[in-house]
Structures are given as structure tokens and as C-alpha cells.
Coordinates of C-alpha atoms and ligand atoms in Angstrom, one line a residue:
X1049 CA 74.5 90.6 -30.6
X1050 CA 74.7 94.1 -29.4
X1051 CA 74.3 95.0 -25.8
X1052 CA 73.1 98.5 -25.0
X1053 CA 72.3 100.4 -21.8
X1054 CA 68.6 101.1 -21.6
X1055 CA 67.6 104.8 -21.5
X1056 CA 66.3 106.0 -18.1
X1057 CA 62.8 106.5 -19.5
X1058 CA 62.6 102.8 -20.5
X1059 CA 64.0 101.6 -17.2
X1060 CA 61.3 103.6 -15.4
X1061 CA 58.6 102.0 -17.5
X1062 CA 60.0 98.6 -16.8
X1063 CA 60.0 99.3 -13.1
X1064 CA 56.5 100.6 -13.4
X1065 CA 55.5 97.1 -14.5
X1066 CA 56.4 95.8 -11.1
X1067 CA 55.7 98.7 -8.8
X1068 CA 52.4 99.9 -10.3
X1069 CA 50.4 97.0 -11.4
X1070 CA 47.1 98.8 -11.2
X1071 CA 45.6 102.0 -9.7
X1072 CA 45.5 100.5 -6.2
X1073 CA 49.2 99.9 -6.2
X1074 CA 50.0 103.5 -7.3
X1075 CA 47.6 104.7 -4.6
X1076 CA 49.3 102.5 -2.0
X1077 CA 52.7 104.0 -2.9
X1078 CA 51.4 107.6 -2.6
X1079 CA 49.7 107.0 0.7
X1080 CA 52.8 105.3 2.0
X1081 CA 54.9 108.3 1.0
X1082 CA 52.5 110.6 2.9
X1083 CA 52.7 108.4 6.0
X1084 CA 56.5 108.3 5.7
X1085 CA 56.5 112.1 5.5
X1086 CA 54.9 112.3 8.9
X1087 CA 51.4 113.2 7.8
X1088 CA 48.7 113.3 10.5
X1089 CA 45.9 113.6 7.9
X1090 CA 45.7 111.9 4.5
X1091 CA 43.0 112.6 2.0
X1092 CA 42.4 110.4 -1.0
X1093 CA 40.2 111.3 -4.0
X1094 CA 39.5 108.9 -6.9
X1095 CA 37.6 109.0 -10.1
X1096 CA 36.6 105.9 -12.0
X1097 CA 38.4 103.6 -9.7
X1098 CA 41.6 105.6 -10.0
X1099 CA 41.7 105.1 -13.8
X1100 CA 40.9 108.7 -14.4
X1101 CA 42.2 110.3 -11.3
X1102 CA 44.1 109.5 -8.1
X1103 CA 44.8 112.3 -5.8
X1104 CA 46.5 112.1 -2.4
X1105 CA 46.9 115.2 -0.2
X1106 CA 48.8 115.1 3.1
X1107 CA 49.9 117.5 5.8
X1108 CA 53.4 115.9 6.1
X1109 CA 56.8 117.5 5.8
X1110 CA 56.4 118.7 2.3
X1111 CA 59.3 119.2 -0.1
X1112 CA 61.3 122.1 -1.4
X1113 CA 61.4 122.5 -5.2
X1114 CA 64.8 120.9 -5.6
X1115 CA 63.8 118.0 -3.4
X1116 CA 60.7 117.6 -5.6
X1117 CA 62.9 117.3 -8.7
X1118 CA 65.0 114.7 -6.9
X1119 CA 62.0 112.8 -5.7
X1120 CA 61.0 112.2 -9.3
X1121 CA 64.4 110.7 -10.2
X1122 CA 64.9 107.0 -10.0
X1123 CA 66.5 105.5 -6.9
X1124 CA 66.3 108.9 -5.1
X1125 CA 65.0 108.5 -1.6
X1126 CA 65.3 110.3 1.7
X1127 CA 64.7 107.2 3.7
X1128 CA 67.9 105.3 3.7
X1129 CA 70.1 107.8 5.6
X1130 CA 72.9 105.4 6.2
X1131 CA 72.4 102.6 3.7
X1132 CA 70.9 100.4 6.5
X1133 CA 68.5 98.5 4.3
X1134 CA 68.2 95.8 6.9
X1135 CA 66.7 98.2 9.5
X1136 CA 64.1 100.0 7.5
X1137 CA 61.1 101.2 9.4
X1138 CA 59.6 103.5 6.7
X1139 CA 57.2 102.1 4.2
X1140 CA 59.3 103.2 1.3
X1141 CA 63.0 102.9 0.7
X1142 CA 63.5 101.9 -2.9
X1143 CA 63.0 105.3 -4.5
X1144 CA 61.2 104.0 -7.5
X1145 CA 57.5 104.7 -7.0
X1146 CA 57.3 108.3 -8.1
X1147 CA 59.5 108.0 -11.3
X1148 CA 57.7 104.8 -12.2
X1149 CA 54.3 106.2 -11.8
X1150 CA 55.3 109.4 -13.6
X1151 CA 56.5 107.3 -16.6
X1152 CA 53.0 105.9 -17.2
X1153 CA 50.7 108.8 -16.4
X1154 CA 50.3 112.5 -16.2
X1155 CA 51.5 113.4 -12.7
X1156 CA 51.2 116.7 -10.9
X1157 CA 53.3 117.1 -7.8
X1158 CA 52.6 120.0 -5.6
X1159 CA 54.4 120.6 -2.3
X1160 CA 55.1 123.1 0.4
X1161 CA 57.6 122.7 3.1
X1162 CA 56.3 122.7 6.7
X1163 CA 58.8 124.6 8.8
X1164 CA 60.0 122.7 11.9
X1165 CA 57.6 123.5 14.7
X1166 CA 58.7 126.2 17.0
X1167 CA 61.0 127.8 14.5
X1168 CA 58.5 130.7 14.1
X1169 CA 59.2 130.7 10.4
X1170 CA 56.4 131.2 7.9
X1171 CA 56.2 128.3 5.4
X1172 CA 57.9 129.0 2.1
X1173 CA 55.7 129.2 -0.9
X1174 CA 54.5 126.0 -2.6
X1175 CA 55.8 124.7 -5.9
X1176 CA 54.3 122.5 -8.7
X1177 CA 55.9 120.2 -11.1
X1178 CA 54.0 118.4 -13.9
X1179 CA 55.3 115.3 -15.7
X1180 CA 53.7 113.9 -18.8
X1181 CA 54.7 110.3 -19.3
X1182 CA 58.2 110.8 -18.0
X1183 CA 58.8 114.3 -19.5
X1184 CA 58.5 117.4 -17.5
X1185 CA 55.7 119.4 -19.0
X1186 CA 55.4 122.4 -16.7
X1187 CA 56.2 123.9 -13.3
X1188 CA 55.4 127.0 -11.3
X1189 CA 54.2 128.3 -8.0
X1190 CA 51.4 126.5 -6.3
X1191 CA 48.9 127.5 -3.6
X1192 CA 48.5 124.8 -0.9
X1193 CA 48.8 124.3 2.8
X1194 CA 52.1 122.9 4.0
X1195 CA 52.3 119.3 2.9
X1196 CA 52.1 117.5 -0.4
X1197 CA 49.4 116.9 -3.0
X1198 CA 50.0 114.4 -5.9
X1199 CA 47.6 113.9 -8.7
X1200 CA 47.8 111.1 -11.2
X1201 CA 45.7 111.2 -14.3
X1202 CA 45.2 108.8 -17.2
X1203 CA 47.2 106.0 -15.6
X1204 CA 48.3 103.5 -18.2
X1205 CA 46.5 105.4 -21.0
X1206 CA 49.6 105.0 -23.2
X1207 CA 50.4 101.5 -22.1
X1208 CA 47.8 99.4 -23.9
X1209 CA 49.4 96.2 -22.8
X1210 CA 48.8 97.1 -19.2
X1211 CA 45.5 98.8 -19.8
X1212 CA 44.2 95.5 -21.2
X1213 CA 44.7 93.8 -17.9
X1214 CA 42.9 96.4 -15.8
X1215 CA 39.4 95.5 -14.6
X1216 CA 36.3 97.6 -14.4
X1217 CA 36.4 100.9 -12.6
X1218 CA 34.3 99.1 -9.9
X1219 CA 36.9 96.4 -9.4
X1220 CA 39.7 98.9 -9.4
X1221 CA 37.8 101.0 -6.9
X1222 CA 37.4 98.0 -4.6
X1223 CA 41.1 97.3 -4.8
X1224 CA 41.9 101.0 -4.0
X1225 CA 39.6 101.0 -1.0
X1226 CA 41.2 97.8 0.3
X1227 CA 44.7 99.3 -0.1
X1228 CA 43.7 102.4 1.9
X1229 CA 42.0 100.3 4.6
X1230 CA 45.1 98.2 5.1
X1231 CA 47.2 101.3 5.5
X1232 CA 44.6 102.9 7.8
X1233 CA 44.7 99.9 10.0
X1234 CA 48.5 99.9 10.0
X1235 CA 48.5 103.6 11.1
X1236 CA 45.5 104.2 13.3
X1237 CA 47.1 107.4 14.7
X1238 CA 46.6 109.1 11.3
X1239 CA 43.3 110.5 10.1
X1240 CA 42.0 109.5 6.7
X1241 CA 39.3 110.4 4.2
X1242 CA 38.5 108.6 1.0
X1243 CA 36.3 109.9 -1.8
X1244 CA 35.2 108.1 -4.9
X1245 CA 33.5 109.9 -7.8
X1246 CA 32.6 112.8 -5.5
X1247 CA 31.2 110.6 -2.7
X1248 CA 32.7 110.3 0.7
X1249 CA 33.4 106.7 1.4
X1250 CA 35.5 106.8 4.6
X1251 CA 36.1 109.3 7.3
X1252 CA 38.5 108.1 10.0
X1253 CA 39.7 110.1 12.9
X1254 CA 43.0 109.3 14.6
X1255 CA 42.3 106.5 17.1
X1256 CA 43.8 103.6 18.9
X1257 CA 44.3 100.4 16.9
X1258 CA 41.4 98.4 18.2
X1259 CA 39.0 101.2 17.5
X1260 CA 40.4 101.7 14.0
X1261 CA 40.2 98.0 13.2
X1262 CA 36.7 97.8 14.6
X1263 CA 35.7 100.7 12.3
X1264 CA 37.0 99.0 9.2
X1265 CA 36.0 95.4 9.8
X1266 CA 32.6 93.9 9.8
X1267 CA 30.6 95.5 12.6
X1268 CA 29.4 92.1 13.6
X1269 CA 32.8 91.3 14.8
X1270 CA 31.8 93.0 18.0
X1271 CA 29.8 90.0 18.7
X1272 CA 31.6 87.3 16.7
X1273 CA 35.2 88.3 17.3
X1274 CA 38.0 87.1 19.6
X1275 CA 40.7 89.5 20.7
X1276 CA 44.2 88.2 20.4
X1277 CA 47.3 89.2 22.4
X1278 CA 50.1 86.8 22.9
X1279 CA 53.9 86.8 22.9
X1280 CA 56.5 84.2 22.4
X1281 CA 60.3 84.3 22.0
X1282 CA 60.3 88.1 21.5
X1283 CA 57.6 87.9 18.9
X1284 CA 54.2 89.6 19.5
X1285 CA 50.9 88.9 18.0
X1286 CA 47.8 91.1 18.6
X1287 CA 44.6 91.7 16.8
X1288 CA 41.2 90.2 16.3
X1289 CA 39.8 87.1 14.6
X1290 CA 36.3 85.8 13.9
X1291 CA 34.7 82.9 15.6
X1292 CA 34.8 79.9 13.2
X1293 CA 31.0 80.1 12.8
X1294 CA 31.3 83.7 11.6
X1295 CA 33.0 83.0 8.3
X1296 CA 33.0 84.3 4.7
X1297 CA 33.1 82.8 1.2
X1298 CA 36.1 84.9 0.3
X1299 CA 39.4 85.6 2.1
X1300 CA 39.0 89.3 1.5
X1301 CA 38.7 90.4 5.1
X1302 CA 42.1 89.2 6.2
X1303 CA 44.4 92.0 7.1
X1304 CA 47.9 91.0 8.1
X1305 CA 50.7 93.3 9.3
X1306 CA 54.3 92.8 10.1
X1307 CA 55.8 95.7 12.1
X1308 CA 52.9 97.9 11.0
X1309 CA 53.5 97.1 7.3
X1310 CA 50.5 95.6 5.5
X1311 CA 51.6 92.4 3.9
X1312 CA 50.0 89.6 1.8
X1313 CA 52.4 87.0 2.9
X1314 CA 51.9 83.3 2.0
X1315 CA 53.4 82.2 5.3
X1316 CA 51.1 84.3 7.4
X1317 CA 48.0 83.5 5.4
X1318 CA 48.8 79.8 5.6
X1319 CA 49.3 79.9 9.3
X1320 CA 45.9 81.7 9.7
X1321 CA 44.3 78.9 7.6
X1322 CA 46.0 76.2 9.6
X1323 CA 44.8 77.6 12.9
X1324 CA 41.2 77.3 11.7
X1325 CA 41.6 74.0 10.0
X1326 CA 38.9 71.5 10.9
X1327 CA 36.9 74.3 12.5
X1328 CA 35.8 75.7 9.2
X1329 CA 35.0 74.3 5.8
X1330 CA 37.8 74.5 3.2
X1331 CA 36.0 76.9 1.0
X1332 CA 35.1 79.3 3.9
X1333 CA 37.4 81.9 5.4
X1334 CA 37.8 83.6 8.7
X1335 CA 37.9 87.4 9.2
X1336 CA 41.1 88.6 10.8
X1337 CA 43.3 91.6 11.5
X1338 CA 46.6 90.4 12.9
X1339 CA 49.6 92.4 13.8
X1340 CA 52.9 90.6 14.1
X1341 CA 55.8 92.4 15.7
X1342 CA 59.3 91.1 15.3
X1343 CA 62.7 92.6 16.0
X1344 CA 63.8 94.5 12.8
X1345 CA 66.8 92.1 12.2
X1346 CA 64.5 89.1 12.2
X1347 CA 62.7 90.2 9.0
X1348 CA 63.7 91.2 5.5
X1349 CA 61.2 93.6 3.9
X1350 CA 63.2 94.0 0.6
X1351 CA 62.0 90.9 -1.2
X1352 CA 59.2 92.3 -3.3
X1353 CA 59.0 95.4 -5.4
X1354 CA 55.7 96.3 -4.0
X1355 CA 56.9 95.4 -0.5
X1356 CA 53.9 93.2 0.2
X1357 CA 55.9 90.1 1.1
X1358 CA 58.5 89.7 3.7
X1359 CA 61.0 87.1 4.6
X1360 CA 61.4 85.9 8.2
X1361 CA 64.7 84.7 9.6
X1362 CA 62.8 82.1 11.6
X1363 CA 59.6 81.3 9.7
X1364 CA 58.7 78.4 11.9
X1365 CA 58.7 80.6 15.0
X1366 CA 56.3 83.0 13.3
X1367 CA 54.1 80.2 12.1
X1368 CA 54.1 78.6 15.5
X1369 CA 53.2 81.9 17.2
X1370 CA 50.2 82.4 14.9
X1371 CA 48.9 78.8 14.9
X1372 CA 49.5 78.4 18.6
X1373 CA 48.1 81.8 19.6
X1374 CA 45.0 81.5 17.5
X1375 CA 44.3 77.9 18.3
X1376 CA 44.5 78.7 22.0
X1377 CA 42.1 81.6 21.7
X1378 CA 39.7 79.5 19.6
X1379 CA 39.8 76.7 22.1
X1380 CA 38.9 79.1 24.9
X1381 CA 35.9 80.3 23.0
X1382 CA 35.0 77.0 21.6
X1383 CA 31.7 76.6 23.3
X1384 CA 30.5 79.8 21.7
X1385 CA 28.8 79.3 18.4
X1386 CA 27.0 81.7 16.1
X1387 CA 23.8 80.8 17.9
X1388 CA 21.9 84.0 18.4
X1389 CA 21.7 84.0 22.2
X1390 CA 25.2 82.9 22.5
X1391 CA 27.4 85.6 21.2
X1392 CA 26.2 88.3 23.5
X1393 CA 29.6 89.4 24.8
X1394 CA 31.1 92.2 22.8
X1395 CA 34.8 91.9 22.2
X1396 CA 36.5 94.7 24.0
X1397 CA 40.1 95.7 23.4
X1398 CA 41.8 98.4 25.2
X1399 CA 44.8 100.4 24.2
X1400 CA 47.3 100.8 27.0
X1401 CA 48.4 104.4 27.6
X1402 CA 51.6 103.5 29.4
X1403 CA 53.7 102.5 26.4
X1404 CA 57.4 103.2 26.2
X1405 CA 58.5 102.8 22.6
X1406 CA 61.4 100.6 21.8
X1407 CA 64.2 102.9 20.9
X1408 CA 65.3 100.9 17.8
X1409 CA 61.9 101.4 16.2
X1410 CA 61.7 105.1 16.5
X1411 CA 65.2 106.4 15.9
X1412 CA 66.4 107.8 12.7
X1413 CA 64.0 107.4 9.8
X1414 CA 61.3 109.8 8.8
X1415 CA 57.9 109.8 10.2
X1416 CA 57.4 106.2 11.4
X1417 CA 56.0 106.0 14.8
X1418 CA 55.3 102.7 16.4
X1419 CA 52.3 102.7 18.5
X1420 CA 51.1 100.5 21.2
X1421 CA 48.3 98.2 20.5
X1422 CA 47.1 96.1 23.3
X1423 CA 44.2 93.8 22.4
X1424 CA 42.6 92.4 25.4
X1425 CA 40.5 89.4 24.9
X1426 CA 37.5 89.4 27.1
X1427 CA 36.4 86.0 28.0
X1428 CA 32.8 85.0 27.3
X1429 CA 30.3 86.2 29.8
X1430 CA 27.2 84.0 30.0
X1431 CA 24.1 85.6 28.8
X1432 CA 21.6 86.6 31.5
X1433 CA 19.2 83.8 32.3
X1434 CA 15.5 84.1 31.7
X1435 CA 13.0 83.2 34.3
X1436 CA 13.0 79.6 35.1
X1437 CA 10.1 77.5 33.7
X1438 CA 7.3 76.5 36.1
X1439 CA 8.6 73.0 36.4
X1440 CA 12.3 73.3 37.2
X1441 CA 14.5 71.9 34.5
X1442 CA 17.9 70.6 35.6
X1443 CA 20.3 73.3 34.7
X1444 CA 22.3 71.7 31.9
X1445 CA 23.5 74.4 29.5
X1446 CA 22.1 72.4 26.6
X1447 CA 19.0 71.3 28.5
X1448 CA 17.1 68.0 28.6
X1449 CA 16.1 66.2 25.4
X1450 CA 12.4 66.5 24.7
X1451 CA 12.2 64.9 21.3
X1452 CA 13.6 64.6 17.8
X1453 CA 12.4 66.4 14.7
X1454 CA 12.7 65.1 11.2
X1455 CA 15.0 62.4 12.6
X1456 CA 17.7 65.0 12.2
X1457 CA 17.3 67.6 15.0
X1458 CA 17.2 67.1 18.7
X1459 CA 14.9 69.5 20.6
X1460 CA 15.9 70.1 24.2
X1461 CA 14.5 72.3 27.0
X1462 CA 17.1 74.3 28.9
X1463 CA 16.5 76.6 31.8
X1464 CA 16.7 79.6 29.6
X1465 CA 15.2 78.5 26.4
X1466 CA 14.8 76.0 23.7
X1467 CA 17.9 74.2 22.2
X1468 CA 17.9 72.7 18.8
X1469 CA 20.9 70.4 17.9
X1470 CA 21.9 69.2 14.5
X1471 CA 22.7 65.6 15.5
X1472 CA 25.0 64.8 12.6
X1473 CA 27.1 67.9 12.9
X1474 CA 27.3 67.5 16.7
X1475 CA 28.2 63.9 16.6
X1476 CA 30.8 64.4 14.0
X1477 CA 32.5 66.9 16.2
X1478 CA 32.4 64.6 19.2
X1479 CA 33.9 61.7 17.3
X1480 CA 36.7 64.0 16.1
X1481 CA 37.4 65.3 19.5
X1482 CA 37.3 61.8 21.0
X1483 CA 39.8 60.6 18.4
X1484 CA 42.0 63.5 19.0
X1485 CA 41.9 63.0 22.8
X1486 CA 42.6 59.3 22.4
X1487 CA 45.5 60.0 20.1
X1488 CA 47.0 62.5 22.5
X1489 CA 46.6 60.0 25.3
X1490 CA 48.4 57.3 23.3
X1491 CA 46.2 54.4 22.2
X1492 CA 43.2 54.6 19.9
X1493 CA 40.8 51.7 20.2
X1494 CA 40.7 49.8 17.0
X1495 CA 38.4 47.2 15.8
X1496 CA 40.0 44.3 13.8
X1497 CA 38.1 43.1 10.8
X1498 CA 37.5 39.4 10.8
X1499 CA 38.2 39.2 7.1
X1500 CA 40.5 42.0 5.9
X1501 CA 38.9 44.1 3.3
X1502 CA 40.4 44.7 -0.1
X1503 CA 39.9 48.2 -1.4
X1504 CA 40.8 49.0 -5.0
X1505 CA 42.2 52.4 -5.8
X1506 CA 44.4 53.9 -8.4
X1507 CA 48.1 53.7 -8.0
X1508 CA 48.9 57.3 -6.9
X1509 CA 46.2 57.0 -4.2
X1510 CA 47.7 53.7 -3.0
X1511 CA 51.1 55.4 -2.8
X1512 CA 49.7 58.2 -0.8
X1513 CA 47.9 55.9 1.7
X1514 CA 50.9 53.7 2.0
X1515 CA 53.1 56.7 2.7
X1516 CA 50.7 57.7 5.5
X1517 CA 50.1 54.2 6.8
X1518 CA 52.1 54.7 10.0
X1519 CA 50.2 57.9 10.9
X1520 CA 46.9 56.3 10.1
X1521 CA 47.8 53.4 12.3
X1522 CA 48.1 55.9 15.1
X1523 CA 44.5 56.7 14.6
X1524 CA 43.4 53.1 14.6
X1525 CA 43.3 52.5 10.9
X1526 CA 45.5 49.6 9.9
X1527 CA 46.1 49.4 6.2
X1528 CA 48.7 47.6 4.0
X1529 CA 49.6 47.8 0.4
X1530 CA 48.0 45.0 -1.6
X1531 CA 49.5 44.9 -5.1
X1532 CA 49.9 48.0 -7.1
X1533 CA 46.3 49.2 -7.2
X1534 CA 44.7 48.0 -4.0
X1535 CA 45.0 48.4 -0.2
X1536 CA 44.1 45.9 2.5
X1537 CA 42.2 47.2 5.5
X1538 CA 42.9 45.1 8.6
X1539 CA 41.4 47.3 11.4
X1540 CA 39.4 50.5 11.6
X1541 CA 39.1 53.0 14.5
X1542 CA 36.5 51.6 17.0
X1543 CA 35.0 55.1 17.3
X1544 CA 33.7 54.6 13.7
X1545 CA 31.5 51.6 14.2
X1546 CA 30.4 50.0 11.0
X1547 CA 31.9 51.9 8.1
X1548 CA 32.3 51.9 4.3
X1549 CA 36.1 51.3 4.1
X1550 CA 36.2 51.9 0.3
X1551 CA 34.8 55.4 0.6
X1552 CA 36.9 56.2 3.7
X1553 CA 40.1 55.2 1.9
X1554 CA 39.2 57.2 -1.2
X1555 CA 38.4 60.3 0.9
X1556 CA 41.6 59.9 2.9
X1557 CA 43.7 59.6 -0.3
X1558 CA 42.1 62.7 -1.7
X1559 CA 42.7 64.5 1.6
X1560 CA 46.4 63.6 1.6
X1561 CA 46.8 64.6 -2.0
X1562 CA 45.4 67.9 -1.3
X1563 CA 47.3 68.6 1.9
X1564 CA 50.5 67.7 0.3
X1565 CA 53.9 68.0 1.9
X1566 CA 54.1 71.4 3.6
X1567 CA 51.7 70.6 6.4
X1568 CA 53.1 69.3 9.6
X1569 CA 52.3 65.9 10.9
X1570 CA 49.9 67.1 13.5
X1571 CA 48.0 69.3 11.0
X1572 CA 47.7 66.4 8.7
X1573 CA 46.5 64.0 11.4
X1574 CA 43.8 66.5 12.5
X1575 CA 42.6 66.7 9.0
X1576 CA 42.5 63.0 8.4
X1577 CA 40.8 62.6 11.8
X1578 CA 38.1 65.0 10.7
X1579 CA 37.5 62.9 7.6
X1580 CA 37.3 59.7 9.6
X1581 CA 35.0 61.4 12.1
X1582 CA 32.6 62.4 9.3
X1583 CA 32.4 58.8 8.3
X1584 CA 31.7 57.6 11.8
X1585 CA 29.0 60.0 12.7
X1586 CA 25.3 59.6 13.4
X1587 CA 23.8 60.4 10.1
X1588 CA 20.9 62.7 9.8
X1589 CA 17.9 60.5 9.5
X1590 CA 18.6 58.1 12.3
X1591 CA 16.0 57.9 15.0
X1592 CA 17.6 58.3 18.5
X1593 CA 16.2 57.3 21.9
X1594 CA 15.7 59.9 24.5
X1595 CA 18.6 58.4 26.5
X1596 CA 20.9 58.6 23.4
X1597 CA 19.9 62.2 22.8
X1598 CA 20.6 63.2 26.4
X1599 CA 24.0 61.4 26.3
X1600 CA 24.8 63.4 23.2
X1601 CA 23.9 66.6 24.8
X1602 CA 25.9 65.9 28.0
X1603 CA 28.9 64.9 25.9
X1604 CA 28.7 68.1 23.9
X1605 CA 28.7 70.2 27.1
X1606 CA 32.1 68.8 28.2
X1607 CA 33.8 68.5 24.8
X1608 CA 36.0 71.3 23.6
X1609 CA 35.1 73.0 20.3
X1610 CA 31.7 71.4 20.3
X1611 CA 29.9 74.6 19.3
X1612 CA 30.7 74.1 15.6
X1613 CA 31.0 71.1 13.3
X1614 CA 34.1 70.3 11.4
X1615 CA 32.9 72.6 8.6
X1616 CA 32.4 75.6 10.8
X1617 CA 28.6 75.4 10.9
X1618 CA 27.0 75.7 14.3
X1619 CA 26.1 72.4 15.9
X1620 CA 23.3 73.9 17.9
X1621 CA 21.2 77.0 18.3
X1622 CA 19.3 78.3 21.3
X1623 CA 16.0 80.2 21.2
X1624 CA 15.9 82.1 24.5
X1625 CA 12.6 82.5 26.3
X1626 CA 12.7 86.2 25.3
X1627 CA 12.9 85.3 21.7
X1628 CA 10.2 82.8 21.8
X1629 CA 7.9 85.3 23.5
X1630 CA 8.7 87.8 20.8
X1631 CA 7.8 85.2 18.2
X1632 CA 4.3 85.1 19.7
X1633 CA 4.0 88.8 20.2
X1634 CA 4.0 88.5 23.9
X1635 CA 6.8 91.1 24.3
Ligands
ADP1788 P1 60.6 106.0 -1.6 O1 59.3 106.2 -0.9 O2 61.0 104.6 -1.8 O3 61.7 106.8 -1.0 P2 59.4 107.3 -3.8 O4 59.6 107.3 -5.3 O5 58.0 106.8 -3.4 O6 60.5 106.5 -3.1 O7 59.6 108.8 -3.2 C1 60.8 109.4 -3.4 C2 61.1 110.5 -2.4 O8 60.2 111.5 -2.5 C3 60.9 110.0 -0.9 O9 62.0 109.4 -0.4 C4 60.5 111.3 -0.2 O10 61.7 111.9 0.2 C5 59.9 112.1 -1.3 N1 58.4 112.1 -1.2 C6 57.5 111.4 -1.9 N2 56.3 111.6 -1.5 C7 56.3 112.6 -0.5 C8 55.3 113.2 0.3 N3 54.0 112.9 0.2 N4 55.8 114.1 1.2 C9 57.1 114.4 1.4 N5 58.1 113.8 0.6 C10 57.7 112.9 -0.3
MG1789 MG1 57.5 105.6 -1.6

């Protein structure tokens, strides 16, 4: 065996494998550098999703020629003045991005120093250095405004192994746009433009954070969003999340930040999910932009080459803050649903002007400014009432039942319009909330079976159920192991009424298998309760009496979170009088 030191060129290419996975990651590094250099305006230009060209121009500090040479060397950085890697506030600090990118592309770096303001000096001339796959291929004077322009062409052209894994220009373009959006949300005080194949995609003026986030997220969030602003144990959480009924098939509109750094952290994503659990179907995803602020020594940002993951000193506290904060906000808004007349209140956030920056966040390192974001949730303002009907209708928000349609929907007349309720979805929600309330109050009514029922299942499922037997008993489901491949059901929750125990147990076993260990007991119970509730609900297709229908409506009005079913669909919609009139062309 012969051990050898690898040449610098090869080391850079190895590092490139981690730092620049695809055009979007190279672009992210460049924009981060611009932000670290104190830019107030960053312009991005791409061709073919960045595969042909990525160009980033900024008006930041700029570099002198010798600094430019150094910047292209591995582990050369201006951002760790005193080796304090545990207190980094700049985006970069590893000094690997530029040399790594330069080793797998043709890179042109142009820069011109911006003299310190008030010095009265004219800016020195600009300089240009070209690198072709790690080798300097040219240099000379450059004409540009103070700041820096970096151009990357033919990324990975000579790295077939990597090239193979790249997706279509369209997919790479989408990833690049996403990367820029994340950084633009992180630094709303900086202006951005983004061009792709000669087309202007984004123009963002410097703004406060709520305005910037609103510009970049779905515009519908004005009506379907909830502002978040909470604090606990020195941790702060701000931002906006969507109502459960306003969800997406992909988790692509979830933007998470830790101390202004965009992250894709498992812990945070998991906490977001957990906050919505049982409000939204498992294959649907909320929209969110959430900013977590923690003291610098509570978080380690140096755990991932692309710096998209972080490690918290106290992960449980962060998880608790997110789940608790979001859950609280969601509960407050729980009577809102995506029903058209309902979500009439725009979410307004304001940015407070009187912010005194914390000294430890601003001192020292280049160009990072913390800015104040204050997201102020505005509570739901009821929609203006329409004219009352001729015969006064008692003013229940969900009205008085008038009939049932298709044995599935309840039609009710409210003071301000016509309400249609999905009886199964609504009832399922009520059963869940009832079970939850009972559990919190202590005892859940159970109904003992005269003859215990034997349910056959495979062995792993029996193991799972047996392991959860104590928790299930708390919810009124008494089961026991009965040999290796069967369970004995002795009692079921009274809320369920008559139920198919075999299917219930199979569903629960699947539920437990899927949730696995990391979820807390409470989370798990909620989930299991949702499964039980679904079993116990009034099925679509059952004919209800008027009294039953009214009882359901009244219970919905006083039950938290009754606006959506356990899968995030609305349980009811309202057609306002105005809308009905429009339907008939009367307005
Ligand atoms: P890092 O950002 O981790 O320091 P990089 O390889 O990304 O490492 O950049 C190396 C150095 O080059 C930076 O520390 C910075 O001093 C300088 N630099 C890079 N991009 C710019 C820019 N756009 N403006 C000014 N300086 C820059
Ligand atoms: Mg960098």
C-alpha cells in the first residue's frame, strides 16, 4: 500500500462533489458570497437552468486583485477573523465554494473595490481573473461598477459522472429559483433580480420581511395564512403558515430559516409536520415561511458542507416552540375553513421600526445585518352580514338545518347565507375532538363487549398493538395479546358505537408502524384517536333526522378545529346571499 497526499486540484474536485451538487448549489454559494460582501442589490442571470451560464453581480465590497487570487484558493476566507467558528453570522465561512466551483467549470471573476464611504477616494480599477477547470487561463483589467461579478460556464461539462445526475434545464432552473427565493426571504433588506434565458423572472425591491415573504409565497396566503409571532425560553419564532385547508400536494413551499440562514433541516420540517398532524392528510403539505431565532451559541451551523442543516444544543426546545406555537395559532383560527365566505380577513403583518439590534449579532463579521421581523397575526374578523331573510332565522353561525341532500350533505339556512355540511367529515372531527377532550379530562367512556372479540393479525402487528395497549386503554380501547397472531378486544371507546374491531385494529397497527418511535406519546395518541374517530363517524349515506342534523351543527359551532376534517378538507362551506344572488344574475 502506498499512501500519497492528493494534489490540490483533486482535493478541490472532491470538495466540489459536496459543495456543488448541481447549478442551484453553485448559485446559492455565489449569492451568499454577495450577501456576505454587504451587497444591497444582487442580480442573477442564468441560461439553460444554469447548466450553460450562471452569473451573479453584486454591489458589495468588491475585492482587490490579490484578494481575488486568494479567494480562489482553498480554505481562504475573510469571514473567520478570529477563528470563532462557533459564532458565525456570515453565510460562508469554510472558504471552499469558489475553488470548488472553479475546479469543475470555466469561471470568470471580476471585481472592483468599493472605497469606504466618506473616504472621498475614487474606486480603483476593476480586475478580471479567468479559471478553466482549476487552471488560471487569463487575467486583466475589467470595466465594472464597484462590486463583484462572477460568471460560471459549462458547469460539470468535464465531470461526466456528475453531469449524468443533473436533471433537465427546467428542473435545474426550478431549483435555482428556489435557492434564490430562500435567500431573498432571508434577506429582505436586499434587492434582487433574477433572469432566465433572457426573461426577467423576479424583481424584488428591498422591503420588510413580511412584505418580501408575501411577494414570494402564494398570493392566496393573504386570505389563507396565519401570522406567527411567539417566543419561549429565549427562542423566537415568526413567519406565516397556511390554514390546514389551504394545502399542497408537495412540500415545496416550506421555507425555514435559522438566524436568517435558509435551512432544510429534518428537525424543523418534522416539527412543522407534527403541528399539522390530524389537521391535514398525510400526503398533503402546508405552506410555511418560518424564522427561528436562537442565541448563536445554541446552534452549530458547521455540520453540513452546503450549510443547509444545523444542530441545536436543545433540539427539544426548538421542536416544542414550533409545535406549540403553530398549534396555538391553528387552534385560534380553527373555525376558519377554506369556505369561500370565510377567509375574508387578509393576514397583516407589520414590521416594527423601533428595533435595537442585539450587539452579538452585528459585531465583527462582514455584511450580516440582522433585521427585525415582527409578524403580527390579526385575528379573524367576521365577514359583514348580508341582509336578514324575511323570516328571521335564529342567528346560529352554521344556521338551521333545512334538509339533507344525497344522504351525505346537510343543508342549513344561516342568517347570512346557505351552509352545506359534509356530514361524515364533520362528524369525524367531532368524535376526534370529543375523544381528545375526554382524554384530557381523564376518563374515556368505554363500552365493554359482552363476548370479547378475537382479531387475527400478523405477529409484528400484534407486537405493535401490544406495545401500545396501555395508551390505547387510555382512549377506551381495551385489548390483550391472544397467542402469537391474535388480539382480544374487551372494550371499545363508547364514542364509537358499533364498530368493526378487526378493521380498527388493522388500521391502528398500520398507524403505529408508520409513526414509529420518534413521535412523542401525545402525538401518537392524537393520531390513533383520529383513526378511531374515522371509524366511529356517521358515514356518508346515512339518513339523519332534522333534530340530529341540528345537533350536529350546534356541536360543530362549539368544537375547536371543526372547520376541517382530520384530513384537512373543509367540513362545511357557506354560500353567502351575495354569492347566491350572483349565481342568479341578480347582482
Ligand atoms: P467563504 O464564503 O466560505 O469565505 P468562498 O470560497 O465562497 O468561501 O469565498 C472565498 C472568499 O472570497 C470570501 O471569504 C470572500 O472574502 C471572497 N468573496 C467571494 N465572493 C465575493 C463577493 N461577491 N464579494 C466580495 N468578496 C467575495
Ligand atoms: Mg462563500
